[in-house]
mmCIF file of N, CA, C and O in Angstrom:
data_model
loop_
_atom_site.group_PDB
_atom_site.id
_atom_site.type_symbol
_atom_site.label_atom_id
_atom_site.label_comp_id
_atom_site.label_asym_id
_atom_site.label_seq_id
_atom_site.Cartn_x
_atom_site.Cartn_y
_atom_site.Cartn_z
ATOM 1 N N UNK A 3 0.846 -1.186 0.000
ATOM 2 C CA UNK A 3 0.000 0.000 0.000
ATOM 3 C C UNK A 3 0.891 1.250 0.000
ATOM 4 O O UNK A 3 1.856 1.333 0.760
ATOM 5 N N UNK A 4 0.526 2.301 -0.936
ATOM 6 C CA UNK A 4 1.315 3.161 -1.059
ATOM 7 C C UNK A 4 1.252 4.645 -0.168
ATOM 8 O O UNK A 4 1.986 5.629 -0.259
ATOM 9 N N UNK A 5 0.159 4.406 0.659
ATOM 10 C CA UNK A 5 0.124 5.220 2.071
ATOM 11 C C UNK A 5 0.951 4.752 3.159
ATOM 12 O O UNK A 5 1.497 5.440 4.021
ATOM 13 N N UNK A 6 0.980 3.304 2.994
ATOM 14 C CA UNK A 6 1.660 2.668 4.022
ATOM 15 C C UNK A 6 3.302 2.811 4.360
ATOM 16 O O UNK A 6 4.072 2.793 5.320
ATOM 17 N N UNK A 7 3.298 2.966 2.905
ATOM 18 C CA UNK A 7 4.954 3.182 2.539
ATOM 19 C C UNK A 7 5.475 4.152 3.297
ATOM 20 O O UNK A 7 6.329 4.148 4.184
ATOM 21 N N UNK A 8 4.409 5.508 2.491
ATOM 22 C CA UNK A 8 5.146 7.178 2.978
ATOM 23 C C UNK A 8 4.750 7.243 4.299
ATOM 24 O O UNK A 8 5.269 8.224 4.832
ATOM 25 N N UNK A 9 3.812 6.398 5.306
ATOM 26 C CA UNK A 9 3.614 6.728 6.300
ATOM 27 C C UNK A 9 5.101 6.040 7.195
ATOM 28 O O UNK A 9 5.471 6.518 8.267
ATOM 29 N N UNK A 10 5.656 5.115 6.658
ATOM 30 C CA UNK A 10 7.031 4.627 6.925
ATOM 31 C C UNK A 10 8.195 5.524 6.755
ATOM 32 O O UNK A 10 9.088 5.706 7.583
ATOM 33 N N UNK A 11 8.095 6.001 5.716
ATOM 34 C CA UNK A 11 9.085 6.997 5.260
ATOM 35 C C UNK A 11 9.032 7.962 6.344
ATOM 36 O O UNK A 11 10.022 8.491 6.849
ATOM 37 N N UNK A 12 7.884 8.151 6.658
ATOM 38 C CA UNK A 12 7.791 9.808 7.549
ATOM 39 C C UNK A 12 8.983 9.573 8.961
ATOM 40 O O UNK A 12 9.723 10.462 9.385
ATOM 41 N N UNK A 13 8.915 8.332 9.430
ATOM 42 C CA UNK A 13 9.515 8.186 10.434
ATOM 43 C C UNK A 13 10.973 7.730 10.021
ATOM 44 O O UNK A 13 11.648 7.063 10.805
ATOM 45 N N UNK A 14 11.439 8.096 8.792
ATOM 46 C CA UNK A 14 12.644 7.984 8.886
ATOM 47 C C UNK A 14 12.987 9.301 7.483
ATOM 48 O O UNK A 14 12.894 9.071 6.278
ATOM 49 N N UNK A 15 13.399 10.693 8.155
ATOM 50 C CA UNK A 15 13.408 11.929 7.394
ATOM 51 C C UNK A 15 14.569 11.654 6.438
ATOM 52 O O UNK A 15 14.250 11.890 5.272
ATOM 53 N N UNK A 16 16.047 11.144 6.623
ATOM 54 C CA UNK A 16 16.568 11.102 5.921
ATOM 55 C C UNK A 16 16.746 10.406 4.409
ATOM 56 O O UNK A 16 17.298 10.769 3.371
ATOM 57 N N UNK A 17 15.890 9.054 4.873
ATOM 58 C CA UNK A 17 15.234 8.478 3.777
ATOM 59 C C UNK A 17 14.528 8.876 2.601
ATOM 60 O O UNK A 17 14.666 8.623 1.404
ATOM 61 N N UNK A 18 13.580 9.705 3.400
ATOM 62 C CA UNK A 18 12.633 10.363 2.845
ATOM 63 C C UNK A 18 12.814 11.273 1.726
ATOM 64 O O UNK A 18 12.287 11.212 0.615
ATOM 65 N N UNK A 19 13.709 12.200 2.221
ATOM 66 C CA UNK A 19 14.311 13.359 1.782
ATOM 67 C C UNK A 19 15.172 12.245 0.665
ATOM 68 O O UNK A 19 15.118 12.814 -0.425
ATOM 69 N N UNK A 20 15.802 11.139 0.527
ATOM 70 C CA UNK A 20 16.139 10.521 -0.310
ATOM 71 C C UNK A 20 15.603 10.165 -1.535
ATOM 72 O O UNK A 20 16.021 10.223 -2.691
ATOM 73 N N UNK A 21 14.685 9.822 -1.067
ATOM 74 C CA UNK A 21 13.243 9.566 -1.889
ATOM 75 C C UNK A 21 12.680 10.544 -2.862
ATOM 76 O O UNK A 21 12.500 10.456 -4.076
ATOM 77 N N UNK A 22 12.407 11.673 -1.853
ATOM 78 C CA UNK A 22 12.068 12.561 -2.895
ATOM 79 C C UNK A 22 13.209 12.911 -3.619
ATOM 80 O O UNK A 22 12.951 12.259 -4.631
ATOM 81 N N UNK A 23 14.459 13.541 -3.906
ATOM 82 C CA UNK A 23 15.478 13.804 -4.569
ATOM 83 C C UNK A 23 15.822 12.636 -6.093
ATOM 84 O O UNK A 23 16.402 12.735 -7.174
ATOM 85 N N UNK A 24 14.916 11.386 -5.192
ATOM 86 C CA UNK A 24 15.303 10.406 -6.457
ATOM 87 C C UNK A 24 13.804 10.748 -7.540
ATOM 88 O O UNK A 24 13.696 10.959 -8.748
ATOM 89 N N UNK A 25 12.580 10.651 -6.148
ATOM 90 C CA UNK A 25 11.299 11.007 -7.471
ATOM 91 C C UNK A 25 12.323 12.042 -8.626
ATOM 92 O O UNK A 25 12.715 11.678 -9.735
ATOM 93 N N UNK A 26 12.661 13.809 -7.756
ATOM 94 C CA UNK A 26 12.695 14.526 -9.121
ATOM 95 C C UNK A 26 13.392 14.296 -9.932
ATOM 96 O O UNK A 26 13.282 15.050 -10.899
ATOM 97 N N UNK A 27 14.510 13.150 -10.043
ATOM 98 C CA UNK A 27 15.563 12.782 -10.934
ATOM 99 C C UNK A 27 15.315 11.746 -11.867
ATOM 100 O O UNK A 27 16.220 11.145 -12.446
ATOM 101 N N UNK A 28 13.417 11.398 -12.113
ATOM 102 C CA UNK A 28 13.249 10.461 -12.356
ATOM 103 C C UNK A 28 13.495 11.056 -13.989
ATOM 104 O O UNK A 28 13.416 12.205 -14.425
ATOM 105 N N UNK A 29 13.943 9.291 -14.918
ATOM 106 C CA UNK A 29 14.042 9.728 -15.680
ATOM 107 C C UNK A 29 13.162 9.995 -16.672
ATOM 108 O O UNK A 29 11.981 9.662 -16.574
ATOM 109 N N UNK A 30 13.743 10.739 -17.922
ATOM 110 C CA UNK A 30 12.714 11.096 -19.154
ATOM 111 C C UNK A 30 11.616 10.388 -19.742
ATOM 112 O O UNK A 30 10.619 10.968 -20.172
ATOM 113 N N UNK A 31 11.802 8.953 -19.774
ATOM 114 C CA UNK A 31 11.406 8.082 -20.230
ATOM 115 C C UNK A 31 9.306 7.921 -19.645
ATOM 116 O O UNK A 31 8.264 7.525 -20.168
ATOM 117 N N UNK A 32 9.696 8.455 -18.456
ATOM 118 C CA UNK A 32 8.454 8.671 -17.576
ATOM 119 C C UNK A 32 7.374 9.654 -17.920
ATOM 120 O O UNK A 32 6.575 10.067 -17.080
ATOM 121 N N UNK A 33 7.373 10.115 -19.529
ATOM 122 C CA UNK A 33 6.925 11.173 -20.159
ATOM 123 C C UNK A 33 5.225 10.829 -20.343
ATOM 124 O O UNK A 33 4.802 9.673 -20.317
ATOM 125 N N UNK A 34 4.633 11.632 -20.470
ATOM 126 C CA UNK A 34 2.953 11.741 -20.109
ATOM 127 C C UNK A 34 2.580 10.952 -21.791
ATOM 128 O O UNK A 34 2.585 11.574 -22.854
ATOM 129 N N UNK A 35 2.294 9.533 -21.635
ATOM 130 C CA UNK A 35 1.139 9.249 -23.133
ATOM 131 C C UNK A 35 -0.094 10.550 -23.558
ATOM 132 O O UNK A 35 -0.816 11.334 -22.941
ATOM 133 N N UNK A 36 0.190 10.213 -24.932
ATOM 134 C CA UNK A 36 -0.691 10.918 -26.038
ATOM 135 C C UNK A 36 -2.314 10.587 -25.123
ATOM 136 O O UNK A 36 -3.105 11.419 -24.678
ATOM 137 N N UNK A 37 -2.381 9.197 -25.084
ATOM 138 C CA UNK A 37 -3.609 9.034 -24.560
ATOM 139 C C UNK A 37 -4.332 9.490 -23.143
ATOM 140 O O UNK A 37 -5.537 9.305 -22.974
ATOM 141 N N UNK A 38 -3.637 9.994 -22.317
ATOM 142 C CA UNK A 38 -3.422 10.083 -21.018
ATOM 143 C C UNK A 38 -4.267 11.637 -21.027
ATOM 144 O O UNK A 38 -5.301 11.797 -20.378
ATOM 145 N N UNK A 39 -3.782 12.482 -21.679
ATOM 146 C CA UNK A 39 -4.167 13.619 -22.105
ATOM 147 C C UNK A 39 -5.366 13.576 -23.134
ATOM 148 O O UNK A 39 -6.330 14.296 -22.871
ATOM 149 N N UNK A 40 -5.394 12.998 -23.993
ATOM 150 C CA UNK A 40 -6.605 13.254 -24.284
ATOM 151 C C UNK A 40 -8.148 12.228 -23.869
ATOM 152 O O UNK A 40 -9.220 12.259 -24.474
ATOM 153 N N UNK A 41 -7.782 11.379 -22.654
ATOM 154 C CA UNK A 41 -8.925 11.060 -22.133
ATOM 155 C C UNK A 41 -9.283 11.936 -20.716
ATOM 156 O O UNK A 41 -9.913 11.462 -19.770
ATOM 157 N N UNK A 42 -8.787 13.197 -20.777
ATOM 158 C CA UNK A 42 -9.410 13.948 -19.979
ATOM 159 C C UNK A 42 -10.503 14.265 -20.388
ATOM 160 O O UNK A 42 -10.828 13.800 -21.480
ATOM 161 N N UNK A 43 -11.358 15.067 -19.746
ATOM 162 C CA UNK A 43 -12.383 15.568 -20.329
ATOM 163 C C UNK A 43 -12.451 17.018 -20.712
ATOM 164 O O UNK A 43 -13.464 17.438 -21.271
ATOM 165 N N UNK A 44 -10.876 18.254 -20.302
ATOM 166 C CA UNK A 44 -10.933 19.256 -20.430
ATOM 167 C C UNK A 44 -10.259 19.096 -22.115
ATOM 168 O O UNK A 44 -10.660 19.985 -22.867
ATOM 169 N N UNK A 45 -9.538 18.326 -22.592
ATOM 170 C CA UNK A 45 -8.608 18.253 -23.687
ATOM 171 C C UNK A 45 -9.412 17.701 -24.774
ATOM 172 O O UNK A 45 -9.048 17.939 -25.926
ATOM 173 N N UNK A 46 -10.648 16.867 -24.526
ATOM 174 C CA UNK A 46 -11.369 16.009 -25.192
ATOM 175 C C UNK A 46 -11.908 16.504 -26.920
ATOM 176 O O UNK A 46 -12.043 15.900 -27.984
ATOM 177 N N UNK A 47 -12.061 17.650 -26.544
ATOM 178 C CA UNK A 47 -12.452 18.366 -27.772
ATOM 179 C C UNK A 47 -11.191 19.188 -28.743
ATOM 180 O O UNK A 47 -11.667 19.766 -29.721
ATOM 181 N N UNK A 48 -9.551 19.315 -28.577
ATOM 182 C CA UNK A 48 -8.774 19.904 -28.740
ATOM 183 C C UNK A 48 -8.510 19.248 -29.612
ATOM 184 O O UNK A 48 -8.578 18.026 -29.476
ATOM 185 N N UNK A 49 -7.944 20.071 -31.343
ATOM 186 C CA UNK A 49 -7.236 19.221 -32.117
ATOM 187 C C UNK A 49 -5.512 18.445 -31.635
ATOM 188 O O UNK A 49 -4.418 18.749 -31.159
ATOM 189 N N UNK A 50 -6.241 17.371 -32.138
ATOM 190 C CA UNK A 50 -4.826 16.483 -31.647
ATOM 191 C C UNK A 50 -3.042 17.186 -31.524
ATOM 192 O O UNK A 50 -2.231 17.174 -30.598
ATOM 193 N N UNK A 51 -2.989 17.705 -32.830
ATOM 194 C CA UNK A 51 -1.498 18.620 -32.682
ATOM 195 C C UNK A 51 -1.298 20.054 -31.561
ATOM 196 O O UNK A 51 -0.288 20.742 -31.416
ATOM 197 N N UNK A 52 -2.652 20.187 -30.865
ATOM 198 C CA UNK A 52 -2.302 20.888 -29.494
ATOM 199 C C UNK A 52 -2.086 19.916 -28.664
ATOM 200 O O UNK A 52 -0.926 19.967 -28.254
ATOM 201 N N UNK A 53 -2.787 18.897 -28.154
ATOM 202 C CA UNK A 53 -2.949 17.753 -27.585
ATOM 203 C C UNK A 53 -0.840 17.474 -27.162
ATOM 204 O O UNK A 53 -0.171 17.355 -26.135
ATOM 205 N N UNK A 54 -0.563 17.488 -28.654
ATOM 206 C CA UNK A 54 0.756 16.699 -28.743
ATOM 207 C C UNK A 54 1.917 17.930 -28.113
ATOM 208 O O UNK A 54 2.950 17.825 -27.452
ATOM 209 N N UNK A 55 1.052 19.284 -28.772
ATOM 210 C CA UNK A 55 2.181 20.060 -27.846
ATOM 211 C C UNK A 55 2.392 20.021 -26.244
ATOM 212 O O UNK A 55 3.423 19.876 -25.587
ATOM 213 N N UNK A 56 0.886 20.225 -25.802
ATOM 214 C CA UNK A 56 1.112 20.253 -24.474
ATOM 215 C C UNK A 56 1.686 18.841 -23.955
ATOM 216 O O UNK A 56 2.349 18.913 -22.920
ATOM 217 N N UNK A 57 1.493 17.330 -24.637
ATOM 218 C CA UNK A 57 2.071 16.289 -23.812
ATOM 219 C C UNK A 57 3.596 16.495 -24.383
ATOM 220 O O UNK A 57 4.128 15.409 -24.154
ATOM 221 N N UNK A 58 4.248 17.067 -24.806
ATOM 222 C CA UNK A 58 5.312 17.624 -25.034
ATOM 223 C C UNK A 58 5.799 18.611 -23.893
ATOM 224 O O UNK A 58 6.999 18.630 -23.619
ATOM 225 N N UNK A 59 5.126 19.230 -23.383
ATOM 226 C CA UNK A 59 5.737 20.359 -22.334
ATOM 227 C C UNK A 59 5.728 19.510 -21.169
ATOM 228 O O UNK A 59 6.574 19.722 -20.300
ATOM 229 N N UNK A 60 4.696 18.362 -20.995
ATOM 230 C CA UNK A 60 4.476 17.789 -19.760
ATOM 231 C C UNK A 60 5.727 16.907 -18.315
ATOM 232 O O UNK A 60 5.861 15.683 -18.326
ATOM 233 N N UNK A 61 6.026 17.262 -17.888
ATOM 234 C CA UNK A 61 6.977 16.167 -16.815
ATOM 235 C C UNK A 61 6.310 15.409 -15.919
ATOM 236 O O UNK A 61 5.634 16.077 -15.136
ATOM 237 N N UNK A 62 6.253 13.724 -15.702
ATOM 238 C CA UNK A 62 5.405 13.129 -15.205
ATOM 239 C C UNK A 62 6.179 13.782 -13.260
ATOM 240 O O UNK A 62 7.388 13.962 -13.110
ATOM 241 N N UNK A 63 5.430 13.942 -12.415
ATOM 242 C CA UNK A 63 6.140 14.003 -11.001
ATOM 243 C C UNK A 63 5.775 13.550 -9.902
ATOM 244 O O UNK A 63 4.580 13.625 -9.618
ATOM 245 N N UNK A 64 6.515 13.077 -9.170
ATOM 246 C CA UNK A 64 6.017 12.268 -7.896
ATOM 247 C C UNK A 64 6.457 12.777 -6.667
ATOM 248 O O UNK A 64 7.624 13.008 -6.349
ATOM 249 N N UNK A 65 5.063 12.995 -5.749
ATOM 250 C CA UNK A 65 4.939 13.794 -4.526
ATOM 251 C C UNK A 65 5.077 13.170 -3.519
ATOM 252 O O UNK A 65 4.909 11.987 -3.816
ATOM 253 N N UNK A 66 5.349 13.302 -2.176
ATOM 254 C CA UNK A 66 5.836 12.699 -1.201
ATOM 255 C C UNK A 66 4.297 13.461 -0.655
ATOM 256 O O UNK A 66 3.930 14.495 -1.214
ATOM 257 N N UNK A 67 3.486 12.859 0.443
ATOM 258 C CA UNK A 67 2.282 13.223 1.565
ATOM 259 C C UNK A 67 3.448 13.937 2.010
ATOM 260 O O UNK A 67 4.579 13.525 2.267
ATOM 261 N N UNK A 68 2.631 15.831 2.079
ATOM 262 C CA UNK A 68 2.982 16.773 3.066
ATOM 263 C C UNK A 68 3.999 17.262 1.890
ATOM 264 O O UNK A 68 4.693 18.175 2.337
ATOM 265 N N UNK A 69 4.241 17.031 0.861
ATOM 266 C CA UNK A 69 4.802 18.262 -0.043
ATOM 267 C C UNK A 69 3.841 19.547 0.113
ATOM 268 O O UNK A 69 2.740 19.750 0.624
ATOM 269 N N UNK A 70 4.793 20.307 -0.574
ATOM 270 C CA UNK A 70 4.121 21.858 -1.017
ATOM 271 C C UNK A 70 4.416 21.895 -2.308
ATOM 272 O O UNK A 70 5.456 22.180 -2.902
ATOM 273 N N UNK A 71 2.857 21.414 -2.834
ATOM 274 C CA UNK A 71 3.056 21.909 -4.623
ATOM 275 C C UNK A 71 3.426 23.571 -4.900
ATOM 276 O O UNK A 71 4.418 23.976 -5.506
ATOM 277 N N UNK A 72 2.423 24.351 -4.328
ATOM 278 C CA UNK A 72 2.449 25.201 -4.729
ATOM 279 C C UNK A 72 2.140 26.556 -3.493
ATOM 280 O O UNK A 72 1.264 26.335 -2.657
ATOM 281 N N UNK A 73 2.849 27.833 -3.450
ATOM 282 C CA UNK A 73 2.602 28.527 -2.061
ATOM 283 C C UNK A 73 1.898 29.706 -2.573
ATOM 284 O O UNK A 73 2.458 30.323 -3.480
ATOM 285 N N UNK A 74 0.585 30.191 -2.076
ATOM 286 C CA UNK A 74 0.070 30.863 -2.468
ATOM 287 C C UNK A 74 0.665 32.710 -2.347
ATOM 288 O O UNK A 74 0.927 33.353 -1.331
ATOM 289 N N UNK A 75 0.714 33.103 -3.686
ATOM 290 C CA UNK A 75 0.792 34.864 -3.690
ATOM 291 C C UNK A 75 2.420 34.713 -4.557
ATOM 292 O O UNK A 75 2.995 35.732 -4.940
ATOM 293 N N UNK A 76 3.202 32.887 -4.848
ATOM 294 C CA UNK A 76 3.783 32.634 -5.615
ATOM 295 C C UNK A 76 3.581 32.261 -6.736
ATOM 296 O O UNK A 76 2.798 31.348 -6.997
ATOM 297 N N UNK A 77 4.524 33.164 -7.949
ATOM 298 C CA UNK A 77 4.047 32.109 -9.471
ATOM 299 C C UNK A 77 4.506 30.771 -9.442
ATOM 300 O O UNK A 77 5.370 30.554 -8.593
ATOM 301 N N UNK A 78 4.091 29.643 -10.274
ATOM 302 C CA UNK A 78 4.574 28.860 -10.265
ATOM 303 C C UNK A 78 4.544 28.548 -12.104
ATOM 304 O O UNK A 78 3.533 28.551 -12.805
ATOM 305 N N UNK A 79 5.992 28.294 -12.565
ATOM 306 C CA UNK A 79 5.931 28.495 -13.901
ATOM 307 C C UNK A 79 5.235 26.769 -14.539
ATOM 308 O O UNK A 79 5.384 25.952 -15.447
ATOM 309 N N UNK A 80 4.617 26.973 -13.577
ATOM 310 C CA UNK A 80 4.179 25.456 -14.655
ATOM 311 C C UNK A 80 2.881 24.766 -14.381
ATOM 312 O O UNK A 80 2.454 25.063 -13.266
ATOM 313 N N UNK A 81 2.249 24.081 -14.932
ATOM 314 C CA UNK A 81 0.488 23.882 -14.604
ATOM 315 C C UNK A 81 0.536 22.474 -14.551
ATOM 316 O O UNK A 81 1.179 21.878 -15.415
ATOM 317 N N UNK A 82 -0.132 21.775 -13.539
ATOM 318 C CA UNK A 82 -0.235 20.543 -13.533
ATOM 319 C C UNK A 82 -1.640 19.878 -13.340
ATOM 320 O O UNK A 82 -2.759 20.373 -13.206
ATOM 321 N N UNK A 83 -1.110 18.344 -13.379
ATOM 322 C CA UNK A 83 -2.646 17.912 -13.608
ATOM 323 C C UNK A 83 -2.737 16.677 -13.072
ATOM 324 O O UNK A 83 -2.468 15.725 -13.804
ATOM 325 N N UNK A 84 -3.202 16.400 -11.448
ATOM 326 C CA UNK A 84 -3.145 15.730 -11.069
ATOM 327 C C UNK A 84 -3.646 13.782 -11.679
ATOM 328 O O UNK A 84 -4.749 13.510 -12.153
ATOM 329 N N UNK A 85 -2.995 13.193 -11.561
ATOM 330 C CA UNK A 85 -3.384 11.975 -12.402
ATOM 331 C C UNK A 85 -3.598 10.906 -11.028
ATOM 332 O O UNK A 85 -4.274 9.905 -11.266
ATOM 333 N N UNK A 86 -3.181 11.031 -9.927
ATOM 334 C CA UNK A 86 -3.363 9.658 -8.878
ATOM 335 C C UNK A 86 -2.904 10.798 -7.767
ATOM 336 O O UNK A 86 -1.875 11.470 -7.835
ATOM 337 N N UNK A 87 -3.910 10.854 -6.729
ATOM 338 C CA UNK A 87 -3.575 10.787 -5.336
ATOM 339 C C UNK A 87 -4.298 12.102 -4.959
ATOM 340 O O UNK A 87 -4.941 12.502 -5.930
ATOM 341 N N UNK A 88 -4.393 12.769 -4.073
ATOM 342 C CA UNK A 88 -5.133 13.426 -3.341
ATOM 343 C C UNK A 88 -4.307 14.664 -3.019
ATOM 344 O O UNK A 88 -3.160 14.475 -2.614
ATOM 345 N N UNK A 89 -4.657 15.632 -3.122
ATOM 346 C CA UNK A 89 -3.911 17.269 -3.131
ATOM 347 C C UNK A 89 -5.313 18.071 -2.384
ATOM 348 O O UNK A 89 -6.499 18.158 -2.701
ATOM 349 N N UNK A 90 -4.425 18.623 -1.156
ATOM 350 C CA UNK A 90 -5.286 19.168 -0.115
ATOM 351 C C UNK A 90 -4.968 20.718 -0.399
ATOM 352 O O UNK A 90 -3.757 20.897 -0.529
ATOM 353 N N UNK A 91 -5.789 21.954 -0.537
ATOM 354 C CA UNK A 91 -5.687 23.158 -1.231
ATOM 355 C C UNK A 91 -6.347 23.601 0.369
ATOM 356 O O UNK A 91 -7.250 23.234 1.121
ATOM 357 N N UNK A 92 -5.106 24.767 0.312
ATOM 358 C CA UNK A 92 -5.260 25.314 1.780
ATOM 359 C C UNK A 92 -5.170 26.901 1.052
ATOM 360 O O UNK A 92 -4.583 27.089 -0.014
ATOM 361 N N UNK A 93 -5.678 27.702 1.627
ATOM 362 C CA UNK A 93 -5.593 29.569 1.531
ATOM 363 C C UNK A 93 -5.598 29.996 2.804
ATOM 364 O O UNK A 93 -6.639 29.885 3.453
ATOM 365 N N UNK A 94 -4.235 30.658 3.487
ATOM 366 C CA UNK A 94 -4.207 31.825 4.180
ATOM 367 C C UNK A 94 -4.646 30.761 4.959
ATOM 368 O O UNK A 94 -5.849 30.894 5.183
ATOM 369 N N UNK A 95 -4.215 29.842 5.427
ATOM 370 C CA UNK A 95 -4.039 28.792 6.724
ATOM 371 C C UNK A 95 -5.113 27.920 6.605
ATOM 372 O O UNK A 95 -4.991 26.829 7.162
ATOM 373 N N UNK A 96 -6.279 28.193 5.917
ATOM 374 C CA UNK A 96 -7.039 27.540 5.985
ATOM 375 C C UNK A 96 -7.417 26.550 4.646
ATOM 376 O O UNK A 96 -7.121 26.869 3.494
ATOM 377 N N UNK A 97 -8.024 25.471 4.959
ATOM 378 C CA UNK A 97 -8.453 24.447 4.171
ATOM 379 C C UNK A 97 -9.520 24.836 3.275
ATOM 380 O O UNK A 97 -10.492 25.421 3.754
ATOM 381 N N UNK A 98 -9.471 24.614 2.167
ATOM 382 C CA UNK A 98 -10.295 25.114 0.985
ATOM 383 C C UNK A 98 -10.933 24.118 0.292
ATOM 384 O O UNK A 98 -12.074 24.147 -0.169
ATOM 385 N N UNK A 99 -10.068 23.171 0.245
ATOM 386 C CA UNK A 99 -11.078 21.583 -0.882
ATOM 387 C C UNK A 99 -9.867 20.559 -0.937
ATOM 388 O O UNK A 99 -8.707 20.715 -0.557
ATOM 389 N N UNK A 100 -10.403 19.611 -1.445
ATOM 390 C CA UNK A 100 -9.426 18.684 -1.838
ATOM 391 C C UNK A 100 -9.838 18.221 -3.266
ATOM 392 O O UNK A 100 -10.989 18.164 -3.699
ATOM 393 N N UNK A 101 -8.582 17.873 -3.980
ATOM 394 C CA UNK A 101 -8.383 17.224 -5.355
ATOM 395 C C UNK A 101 -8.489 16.226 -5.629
ATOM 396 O O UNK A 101 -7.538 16.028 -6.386
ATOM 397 N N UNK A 102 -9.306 14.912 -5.500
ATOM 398 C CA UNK A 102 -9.022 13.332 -5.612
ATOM 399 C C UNK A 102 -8.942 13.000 -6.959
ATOM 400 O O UNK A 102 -9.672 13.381 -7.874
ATOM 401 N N UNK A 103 -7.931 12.210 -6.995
ATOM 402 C CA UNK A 103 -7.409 11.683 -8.356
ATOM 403 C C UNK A 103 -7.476 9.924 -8.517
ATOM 404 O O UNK A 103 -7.263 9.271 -7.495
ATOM 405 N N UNK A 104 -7.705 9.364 -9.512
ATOM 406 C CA UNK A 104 -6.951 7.823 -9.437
ATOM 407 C C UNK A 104 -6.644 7.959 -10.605
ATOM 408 O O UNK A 104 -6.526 9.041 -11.181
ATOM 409 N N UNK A 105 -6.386 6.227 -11.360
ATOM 410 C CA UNK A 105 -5.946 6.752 -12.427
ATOM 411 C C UNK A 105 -6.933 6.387 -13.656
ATOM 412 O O UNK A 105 -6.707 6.469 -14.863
ATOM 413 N N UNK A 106 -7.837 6.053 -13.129
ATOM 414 C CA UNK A 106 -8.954 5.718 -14.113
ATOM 415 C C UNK A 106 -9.859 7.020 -14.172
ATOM 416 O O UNK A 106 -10.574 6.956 -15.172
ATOM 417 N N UNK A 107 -10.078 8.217 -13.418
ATOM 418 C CA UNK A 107 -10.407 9.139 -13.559
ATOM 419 C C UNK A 107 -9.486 10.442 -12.464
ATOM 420 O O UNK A 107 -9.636 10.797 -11.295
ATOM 421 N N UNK A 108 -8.399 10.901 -13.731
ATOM 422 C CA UNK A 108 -7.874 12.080 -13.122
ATOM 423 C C UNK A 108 -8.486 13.495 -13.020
ATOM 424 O O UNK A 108 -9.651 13.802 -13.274
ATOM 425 N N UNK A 109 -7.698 14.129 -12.689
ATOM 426 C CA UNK A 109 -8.221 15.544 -12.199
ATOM 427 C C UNK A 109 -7.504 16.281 -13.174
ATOM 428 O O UNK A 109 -7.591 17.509 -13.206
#
């Protein structure tokens, strides 16, 4: 179980911090399918050669429970799209919604 894991990891930081350093080094090869993108439902209607640009800009990435995607009142140069796991959206300390993902229906 892959909660079970990072809930292991948590109790050992140096690991962890291992872990993640290896997610961002993952390699290229880990690149987002043609299909992946267009069985969303926001892309669904887009001619295919946009389709191909944006899975062209795409980097697949893997989050550790208790990352910080993103800090609010910061840009962040890049847009993502959750495909598996759960992203908790907080404003100004407080809790705002959550994102649930799997991979049979992403976000």
């Amino acid at each position: 179980d892959e909660m079970a894991f990072h809930r292991l990891l948590d109790t050992f930081p140096d690991e962890k911090d291992h872990y993640k350093q290896l997610a961002i080094k993952r390699p290229k090869e880990a690149t987002v399918k043609r299909r992946e993108i267009e069985d969303l439902q926001f892309f669904q209607r887009c001619p295919p050669g946009f389709v191909d640009e944006i899975r062209q800009r795409l980097d697949r990435r893997t989050y550790a429970p208790g990352d910080v995607l993103v800090v609010e009142g910061q840009s962040a140069p890049w847009v993502g799209i959750v495909t598996k796991g759960t992203v908790r959206v907080i404003s100004k300390d407080r809790h705002v919604g959550v994102i649930e993902a799997t991979t049979d229906k992403p976000y």
